[in-house]
mmCIF file of C-alpha atoms and ligand atoms in Angstrom:
data_model
loop_
_atom_site.group_PDB
_atom_site.id
_atom_site.type_symbol
_atom_site.label_atom_id
_atom_site.label_comp_id
_atom_site.label_asym_id
_atom_site.label_seq_id
_atom_site.Cartn_x
_atom_site.Cartn_y
_atom_site.Cartn_z
ATOM 1 C CA MET A 8 -95.081 35.261 -5.157
ATOM 2 C CA SER A 9 -96.998 38.265 -6.509
ATOM 3 C CA GLN A 10 -98.937 40.259 -3.937
ATOM 4 C CA VAL A 11 -102.658 40.957 -4.278
ATOM 5 C CA ILE A 12 -103.611 44.489 -3.226
ATOM 6 C CA TRP A 13 -106.195 44.248 -0.437
ATOM 7 C CA ASN A 14 -107.918 47.171 1.216
ATOM 8 C CA PHE A 15 -109.015 46.643 4.823
ATOM 9 C CA GLU A 16 -108.863 50.303 5.871
ATOM 10 C CA GLY A 17 -111.195 51.086 8.777
ATOM 11 C CA LYS A 18 -111.383 47.396 9.784
ATOM 12 C CA THR A 19 -110.191 45.917 13.096
ATOM 13 C CA ALA A 20 -108.830 42.383 13.474
ATOM 14 C CA ILE A 21 -107.594 40.075 16.197
ATOM 15 C CA VAL A 22 -105.054 37.384 15.274
ATOM 16 C CA THR A 23 -104.150 34.736 17.861
ATOM 17 C CA GLY A 24 -100.564 33.447 17.915
ATOM 18 C CA GLY A 25 -99.477 36.370 15.773
ATOM 19 C CA SER A 26 -95.841 36.880 16.754
ATOM 20 C CA ARG A 27 -94.310 34.418 14.305
ATOM 21 C CA GLY A 28 -94.863 32.043 11.405
ATOM 22 C CA ILE A 29 -98.263 32.048 9.721
ATOM 23 C CA GLY A 30 -99.748 34.357 12.383
ATOM 24 C CA ALA A 31 -97.054 37.003 11.826
ATOM 25 C CA ALA A 32 -97.613 36.827 8.050
ATOM 26 C CA ILE A 33 -101.357 37.375 8.622
ATOM 27 C CA VAL A 34 -100.665 40.346 10.934
ATOM 28 C CA GLN A 35 -98.305 41.887 8.360
ATOM 29 C CA ALA A 36 -100.702 41.363 5.455
ATOM 30 C CA LEU A 37 -103.642 42.856 7.369
ATOM 31 C CA ALA A 38 -101.562 45.842 8.524
ATOM 32 C CA LYS A 39 -100.305 46.412 4.975
ATOM 33 C CA ALA A 40 -103.939 46.404 3.840
ATOM 34 C CA GLY A 41 -104.691 49.166 6.360
ATOM 35 C CA ALA A 42 -106.451 47.215 9.133
ATOM 36 C CA ARG A 43 -105.951 47.867 12.836
ATOM 37 C CA VAL A 44 -104.573 44.593 14.225
ATOM 38 C CA TYR A 45 -104.399 43.206 17.760
ATOM 39 C CA PHE A 46 -102.380 40.030 18.000
ATOM 40 C CA THR A 47 -101.709 37.648 20.874
ATOM 41 C CA TYR A 48 -98.425 35.899 21.562
ATOM 42 C CA ALA A 49 -97.651 33.207 24.114
ATOM 43 C CA LYS A 50 -94.126 33.986 25.346
ATOM 44 C CA ASP A 51 -91.713 35.668 22.947
ATOM 45 C CA VAL A 52 -91.840 39.355 23.944
ATOM 46 C CA GLN A 53 -88.899 40.257 21.681
ATOM 47 C CA ALA A 54 -90.535 38.747 18.579
ATOM 48 C CA ALA A 55 -93.827 40.490 19.411
ATOM 49 C CA LYS A 56 -92.090 43.871 19.899
ATOM 50 C CA ALA A 57 -90.111 43.449 16.670
ATOM 51 C CA LEU A 58 -93.279 42.691 14.694
ATOM 52 C CA VAL A 59 -95.102 45.698 16.170
ATOM 53 C CA ALA A 60 -92.112 47.920 15.308
ATOM 54 C CA THR A 61 -91.897 46.636 11.714
ATOM 55 C CA CYS A 62 -95.629 46.991 11.063
ATOM 56 C CA ASN A 63 -95.827 50.392 12.726
ATOM 57 C CA GLU A 64 -93.019 52.019 10.715
ATOM 58 C CA LYS A 65 -95.614 53.899 8.681
ATOM 59 C CA THR A 66 -98.782 53.680 10.802
ATOM 60 C CA GLU A 67 -99.639 52.951 14.442
ATOM 61 C CA LEU A 68 -102.128 50.178 13.792
ATOM 62 C CA VAL A 69 -100.619 47.041 15.331
ATOM 63 C CA TYR A 70 -100.777 46.055 19.016
ATOM 64 C CA ALA A 71 -99.479 42.957 20.857
ATOM 65 C CA ILE A 72 -101.128 41.278 23.863
ATOM 66 C CA GLN A 73 -99.392 38.496 25.802
ATOM 67 C CA ALA A 74 -101.649 35.481 26.395
ATOM 68 C CA ASP A 75 -100.869 31.830 27.042
ATOM 69 C CA PHE A 76 -104.004 29.914 26.059
ATOM 70 C CA THR A 77 -103.219 27.106 28.497
ATOM 71 C CA LYS A 78 -104.036 29.712 31.197
ATOM 72 C CA PRO A 79 -107.758 30.588 31.397
ATOM 73 C CA ALA A 80 -106.943 33.926 33.099
ATOM 74 C CA ASP A 81 -104.899 35.007 30.054
ATOM 75 C CA ILE A 82 -107.759 34.302 27.640
ATOM 76 C CA GLU A 83 -110.145 36.112 29.966
ATOM 77 C CA ASN A 84 -107.851 39.151 29.950
ATOM 78 C CA VAL A 85 -107.728 39.242 26.126
ATOM 79 C CA MET A 86 -111.499 38.810 25.822
ATOM 80 C CA THR A 87 -112.211 41.583 28.331
ATOM 81 C CA GLN A 88 -110.125 43.941 26.175
ATOM 82 C CA MET A 89 -111.443 42.732 22.800
ATOM 83 C CA GLU A 90 -115.142 42.772 23.708
ATOM 84 C CA LYS A 91 -114.857 46.584 23.970
ATOM 85 C CA MET A 92 -113.356 46.910 20.458
ATOM 86 C CA PRO A 93 -115.284 47.087 17.180
ATOM 87 C CA ILE A 94 -113.729 43.812 15.963
ATOM 88 C CA ASP A 95 -114.517 42.949 12.336
ATOM 89 C CA TYR A 96 -112.248 39.936 11.874
ATOM 90 C CA VAL A 97 -111.221 37.124 14.219
ATOM 91 C CA ILE A 98 -108.393 34.887 13.050
ATOM 92 C CA ASN A 99 -107.896 31.865 15.321
ATOM 93 C CA ASN A 100 -104.378 30.885 14.349
ATOM 94 C CA ALA A 101 -102.626 29.813 17.598
ATOM 95 C CA GLY A 102 -101.668 26.157 17.591
ATOM 96 C CA LEU A 103 -98.928 23.839 18.766
ATOM 97 C CA LEU A 104 -97.565 20.376 18.162
ATOM 98 C CA ARG A 105 -96.920 17.767 20.845
ATOM 99 C CA ASP A 106 -96.265 14.869 18.448
ATOM 100 C CA ARG A 107 -95.799 11.325 19.804
ATOM 101 C CA PRO A 108 -97.268 7.917 19.051
ATOM 102 C CA LEU A 109 -100.379 7.364 21.172
ATOM 103 C CA TYR A 110 -98.701 4.777 23.385
ATOM 104 C CA LYS A 111 -96.080 7.375 24.414
ATOM 105 C CA MET A 112 -98.422 10.348 24.611
ATOM 106 C CA ASP A 113 -98.836 11.981 28.032
ATOM 107 C CA PRO A 114 -102.170 13.467 29.097
ATOM 108 C CA GLU A 115 -100.444 16.907 29.056
ATOM 109 C CA ASP A 116 -99.539 16.458 25.357
ATOM 110 C CA TRP A 117 -103.219 15.862 24.653
ATOM 111 C CA GLN A 118 -104.516 18.583 26.967
ATOM 112 C CA GLN A 119 -102.238 21.419 25.814
ATOM 113 C CA VAL A 120 -103.019 20.862 22.142
ATOM 114 C CA TYR A 121 -106.738 20.883 22.930
ATOM 115 C CA GLN A 122 -106.488 23.956 25.177
ATOM 116 C CA VAL A 123 -104.790 26.020 22.478
ATOM 117 C CA SER A 124 -106.594 24.700 19.374
ATOM 118 C CA ILE A 125 -110.124 23.969 20.599
ATOM 119 C CA GLU A 126 -110.878 25.399 24.033
ATOM 120 C CA ALA A 127 -109.523 28.839 23.089
ATOM 121 C CA LEU A 128 -111.622 28.685 19.908
ATOM 122 C CA PHE A 129 -114.755 27.977 21.976
ATOM 123 C CA THR A 130 -114.147 30.889 24.355
ATOM 124 C CA ILE A 131 -113.040 33.402 21.731
ATOM 125 C CA CYS A 132 -115.934 32.708 19.345
ATOM 126 C CA LYS A 133 -118.511 32.639 22.122
ATOM 127 C CA ARG A 134 -117.324 35.959 23.539
ATOM 128 C CA LEU A 135 -116.791 37.812 20.250
ATOM 129 C CA ILE A 136 -119.837 36.749 18.207
ATOM 130 C CA PRO A 137 -121.992 39.483 19.822
ATOM 131 C CA VAL A 138 -119.394 42.014 18.581
ATOM 132 C CA LEU A 139 -119.215 40.446 15.096
ATOM 133 C CA THR A 140 -123.001 40.487 14.861
ATOM 134 C CA LYS A 141 -122.852 44.265 15.325
ATOM 135 C CA THR A 142 -119.960 44.817 12.898
ATOM 136 C CA GLN A 143 -121.142 42.103 10.431
ATOM 137 C CA GLY A 144 -117.613 40.719 10.605
ATOM 138 C CA ASN A 145 -116.319 37.203 10.113
ATOM 139 C CA ILE A 146 -114.034 34.490 11.476
ATOM 140 C CA VAL A 147 -111.223 32.422 9.952
ATOM 141 C CA ASN A 148 -109.900 29.376 11.838
ATOM 142 C CA ILE A 149 -106.556 27.851 10.941
ATOM 143 C CA ALA A 150 -107.040 24.072 10.820
ATOM 144 C CA SER A 151 -104.595 21.671 9.143
ATOM 145 C CA ILE A 152 -104.447 19.065 6.441
ATOM 146 C CA SER A 153 -103.679 16.644 9.346
ATOM 147 C CA GLY A 154 -107.247 17.180 10.550
ATOM 148 C CA ILE A 155 -108.527 15.914 7.193
ATOM 149 C CA SER A 156 -106.093 13.160 6.272
ATOM 150 C CA GLY A 157 -104.768 12.132 9.717
ATOM 151 C CA GLN A 158 -101.081 11.807 10.560
ATOM 152 C CA ALA A 159 -99.088 9.222 12.529
ATOM 153 C CA GLY A 160 -97.851 10.719 15.804
ATOM 154 C CA GLN A 161 -100.598 13.339 15.817
ATOM 155 C CA VAL A 162 -103.736 11.817 17.355
ATOM 156 C CA ASN A 163 -103.924 14.918 19.573
ATOM 157 C CA TYR A 164 -103.223 17.530 16.881
ATOM 158 C CA ALA A 165 -105.124 15.840 14.031
ATOM 159 C CA SER A 166 -108.233 15.233 16.136
ATOM 160 C CA ALA A 167 -108.128 18.818 17.471
ATOM 161 C CA LYS A 168 -107.795 20.198 13.918
ATOM 162 C CA ALA A 169 -110.634 17.927 12.704
ATOM 163 C CA GLY A 170 -112.540 19.470 15.624
ATOM 164 C CA VAL A 171 -111.732 22.945 14.319
ATOM 165 C CA ILE A 172 -113.316 21.984 10.975
ATOM 166 C CA GLY A 173 -116.434 20.500 12.633
ATOM 167 C CA PHE A 174 -116.704 23.545 14.910
ATOM 168 C CA THR A 175 -116.495 25.834 11.866
ATOM 169 C CA LYS A 176 -119.179 23.957 9.906
ATOM 170 C CA SER A 177 -121.553 23.848 12.892
ATOM 171 C CA LEU A 178 -121.125 27.457 13.986
ATOM 172 C CA ALA A 179 -121.592 28.612 10.365
ATOM 173 C CA LYS A 180 -125.118 27.181 10.510
ATOM 174 C CA GLU A 181 -125.809 29.010 13.787
ATOM 175 C CA ILE A 182 -124.441 32.447 12.901
ATOM 176 C CA GLY A 183 -125.120 32.594 9.145
ATOM 177 C CA PRO A 184 -128.653 33.925 9.785
ATOM 178 C CA MET A 185 -127.044 36.799 11.759
ATOM 179 C CA GLY A 186 -124.917 37.725 8.734
ATOM 180 C CA VAL A 187 -121.666 36.470 10.293
ATOM 181 C CA ARG A 188 -119.433 34.127 8.278
ATOM 182 C CA ILE A 189 -116.937 31.576 9.639
ATOM 183 C CA ASN A 190 -114.509 29.506 7.562
ATOM 184 C CA ALA A 191 -111.456 27.330 8.067
ATOM 185 C CA ILE A 192 -108.191 27.131 6.181
ATOM 186 C CA ALA A 193 -106.295 23.848 6.155
ATOM 187 C CA PRO A 194 -102.629 24.436 5.343
ATOM 188 C CA GLY A 195 -100.365 21.633 4.177
ATOM 189 C CA TYR A 196 -96.654 21.825 5.057
ATOM 190 C CA ILE A 197 -95.671 25.468 5.572
ATOM 191 C CA GLU A 198 -92.114 26.748 6.224
ATOM 192 C CA THR A 199 -92.333 27.934 9.849
ATOM 193 C CA ASP A 200 -90.781 27.119 13.224
ATOM 194 C CA MET A 201 -93.421 24.398 13.572
ATOM 195 C CA LEU A 202 -91.417 22.311 11.064
ATOM 196 C CA LYS A 203 -87.958 23.323 12.324
ATOM 197 C CA ASP A 204 -87.248 19.971 14.009
ATOM 198 C CA ILE A 205 -87.880 17.967 10.840
ATOM 199 C CA GLN A 206 -84.648 16.591 9.327
ATOM 200 C CA ASP A 207 -83.648 17.880 5.872
ATOM 201 C CA LYS A 208 -83.907 14.440 4.263
ATOM 202 C CA VAL A 209 -87.463 14.076 5.624
ATOM 203 C CA LYS A 210 -88.310 17.556 4.296
ATOM 204 C CA LYS A 211 -86.987 16.546 0.843
ATOM 205 C CA LYS A 212 -89.217 13.462 0.880
ATOM 206 C CA MET A 213 -92.179 15.647 1.925
ATOM 207 C CA GLN A 214 -91.475 17.958 -1.016
ATOM 208 C CA ARG A 215 -91.386 15.040 -3.469
ATOM 209 C CA ASP A 216 -94.877 14.040 -2.280
ATOM 210 C CA ILE A 217 -96.289 17.532 -2.936
ATOM 211 C CA PRO A 218 -97.491 18.098 -6.522
ATOM 212 C CA LEU A 219 -96.096 21.675 -6.482
ATOM 213 C CA ARG A 220 -92.765 20.158 -5.217
ATOM 214 C CA ARG A 221 -92.181 22.679 -2.431
ATOM 215 C CA LEU A 222 -93.337 23.615 1.056
ATOM 216 C CA GLY A 223 -95.724 26.542 1.312
ATOM 217 C CA LEU A 224 -94.834 30.011 2.575
ATOM 218 C CA PRO A 225 -96.587 31.697 5.534
ATOM 219 C CA GLN A 226 -97.443 34.563 3.167
ATOM 220 C CA GLU A 227 -99.381 32.152 0.942
ATOM 221 C CA ILE A 228 -101.602 31.177 3.883
ATOM 222 C CA ALA A 229 -101.968 34.870 4.810
ATOM 223 C CA GLN A 230 -103.240 35.663 1.299
ATOM 224 C CA SER A 231 -105.845 32.883 1.595
ATOM 225 C CA VAL A 232 -106.915 34.299 4.963
ATOM 226 C CA LEU A 233 -107.335 37.804 3.537
ATOM 227 C CA TYR A 234 -109.338 36.450 0.605
ATOM 228 C CA THR A 235 -111.628 34.526 2.979
ATOM 229 C CA LEU A 236 -112.115 37.564 5.234
ATOM 230 C CA SER A 237 -112.776 39.882 2.293
ATOM 231 C CA ASP A 238 -116.010 40.633 0.471
ATOM 232 C CA ALA A 239 -114.601 38.563 -2.415
ATOM 233 C CA ALA A 240 -115.724 35.567 -0.310
ATOM 234 C CA SER A 241 -119.034 37.113 0.785
ATOM 235 C CA TYR A 242 -121.094 33.979 -0.094
ATOM 236 C CA THR A 243 -118.647 31.524 1.529
ATOM 237 C CA THR A 244 -119.286 30.195 5.019
ATOM 238 C CA GLY A 245 -118.748 26.865 6.788
ATOM 239 C CA SER A 246 -116.114 25.942 4.221
ATOM 240 C CA THR A 247 -112.569 24.638 4.575
ATOM 241 C CA LEU A 248 -110.087 25.990 2.053
ATOM 242 C CA VAL A 249 -107.220 23.516 1.589
ATOM 243 C CA VAL A 250 -103.919 25.274 0.825
ATOM 244 C CA ASP A 251 -101.389 22.473 0.482
ATOM 245 C CA GLY A 252 -99.708 22.569 -2.921
ATOM 246 C CA GLY A 253 -102.033 19.791 -4.092
ATOM 247 C CA MET A 254 -100.886 17.241 -1.498
ATOM 248 C CA TYR A 255 -104.335 16.179 -0.303
HETATM 249 P P1 NAD B 28 -95.591 28.477 14.908
HETATM 250 O O1 NAD B 28 -95.171 27.455 15.911
HETATM 251 O O2 NAD B 28 -94.551 29.291 14.235
HETATM 252 O O3 NAD B 28 -96.665 29.473 15.536
HETATM 253 C C1 NAD B 28 -97.662 29.033 16.412
HETATM 254 C C2 NAD B 28 -98.276 30.209 17.084
HETATM 255 O O4 NAD B 28 -99.172 29.711 18.088
HETATM 256 C C3 NAD B 28 -97.242 31.076 17.774
HETATM 257 O O5 NAD B 28 -97.489 32.440 17.509
HETATM 258 C C4 NAD B 28 -97.433 30.789 19.250
HETATM 259 O O6 NAD B 28 -97.235 31.923 20.065
HETATM 260 C C5 NAD B 28 -98.893 30.348 19.311
HETATM 261 N N1 NAD B 28 -99.033 29.456 20.460
HETATM 262 C C6 NAD B 28 -98.380 28.296 20.682
HETATM 263 N N2 NAD B 28 -98.667 27.851 21.930
HETATM 264 C C7 NAD B 28 -99.521 28.753 22.481
HETATM 265 C C8 NAD B 28 -100.151 28.881 23.740
HETATM 266 N N3 NAD B 28 -99.943 27.991 24.740
HETATM 267 N N4 NAD B 28 -100.945 29.930 23.957
HETATM 268 C C9 NAD B 28 -101.164 30.865 23.005
HETATM 269 N N5 NAD B 28 -100.578 30.815 21.789
HETATM 270 C C10 NAD B 28 -99.764 29.773 21.540
HETATM 271 O O7 NAD B 28 -96.446 27.663 13.859
HETATM 272 P P2 NAD B 28 -97.203 28.072 12.519
HETATM 273 O O8 NAD B 28 -96.772 27.108 11.508
HETATM 274 O O9 NAD B 28 -97.094 29.523 12.244
HETATM 275 O O10 NAD B 28 -98.695 27.687 12.949
HETATM 276 C C11 NAD B 28 -99.787 28.587 12.890
HETATM 277 C C12 NAD B 28 -101.062 27.770 12.758
HETATM 278 O O11 NAD B 28 -101.028 27.046 11.514
HETATM 279 C C13 NAD B 28 -101.246 26.733 13.849
HETATM 280 O O12 NAD B 28 -102.600 26.650 14.213
HETATM 281 C C14 NAD B 28 -100.812 25.448 13.158
HETATM 282 O O13 NAD B 28 -101.403 24.322 13.758
HETATM 283 C C15 NAD B 28 -101.301 25.684 11.754
HETATM 284 N N6 NAD B 28 -100.653 24.864 10.733
HETATM 285 C C16 NAD B 28 -99.321 24.964 10.485
HETATM 286 C C17 NAD B 28 -98.760 24.157 9.496
HETATM 287 C C18 NAD B 28 -97.299 24.192 9.145
HETATM 288 O O14 NAD B 28 -96.834 23.347 8.359
HETATM 289 N N7 NAD B 28 -96.503 25.129 9.633
HETATM 290 C C19 NAD B 28 -99.561 23.260 8.783
HETATM 291 C C20 NAD B 28 -100.913 23.211 9.065
HETATM 292 C C21 NAD B 28 -101.456 24.021 10.037
#
């Protein structure tokens, strides 16, 4: 994959769920482009420290904040810190799977997915829009192809991700007049820990169903995020960019 050269020097970003997978690729791409980046992580202190160390080899621009979005006090703590910063970009990336058929799904499986994907989005956007209005920044929300096409075993996740898309479209109409953009990106199947429990033979079948015949890379989602944040997308708001190798 060839790398586009982005320049985000002087910009400040917050990335939720940034310690691994797609979030870590976004943090790395933003840091490489010169942005100051604050990222949240739920539990894995070692992974967060390793990412900070890698990104900060040349500059001191990346900071990690522990926050479990199923705990309102943790979100409050992050928001209290971020509201004081000149944030230009908010990337709502944190998400989790609790896949089961509906008849086996526990209320906790439903609730946790909604807390991390939707309730955190509500709080973070509500609290940071006053900052973005000042900086004329913008927001990217990571949705999913499941929120568009639906997926067996994912009534919680797919409905939450469809909610992310509806949230994005609605808020775009509210904050567009203030000069603040908000967009969603809907990845298809991307090689991260989220897919680690899928058997190899199932993965092979998934690949056969994808026109580009492979799973996506976290870096490919990161590049789409940077494009959407950048001035190259200055007339784009309320949209959902599907990045799925042609699957949908
Ligand atoms: P991942 O499991 O590697 O990373 C998920 C991130 O969310 C982690 O950084 C984790 O710390 C964070 N997170 C999980 N539970 C949390 C909690 N309780 N509180 C705060 N943060 C929490 O998965 P990924 O593939 O990198 O997923 C990143 C985003 O992309 C998610 O929103 C996911 O739904 C979405 N997505 C992934 C795929 C895929 O195929 N991998 C496809 C479509 C959409």
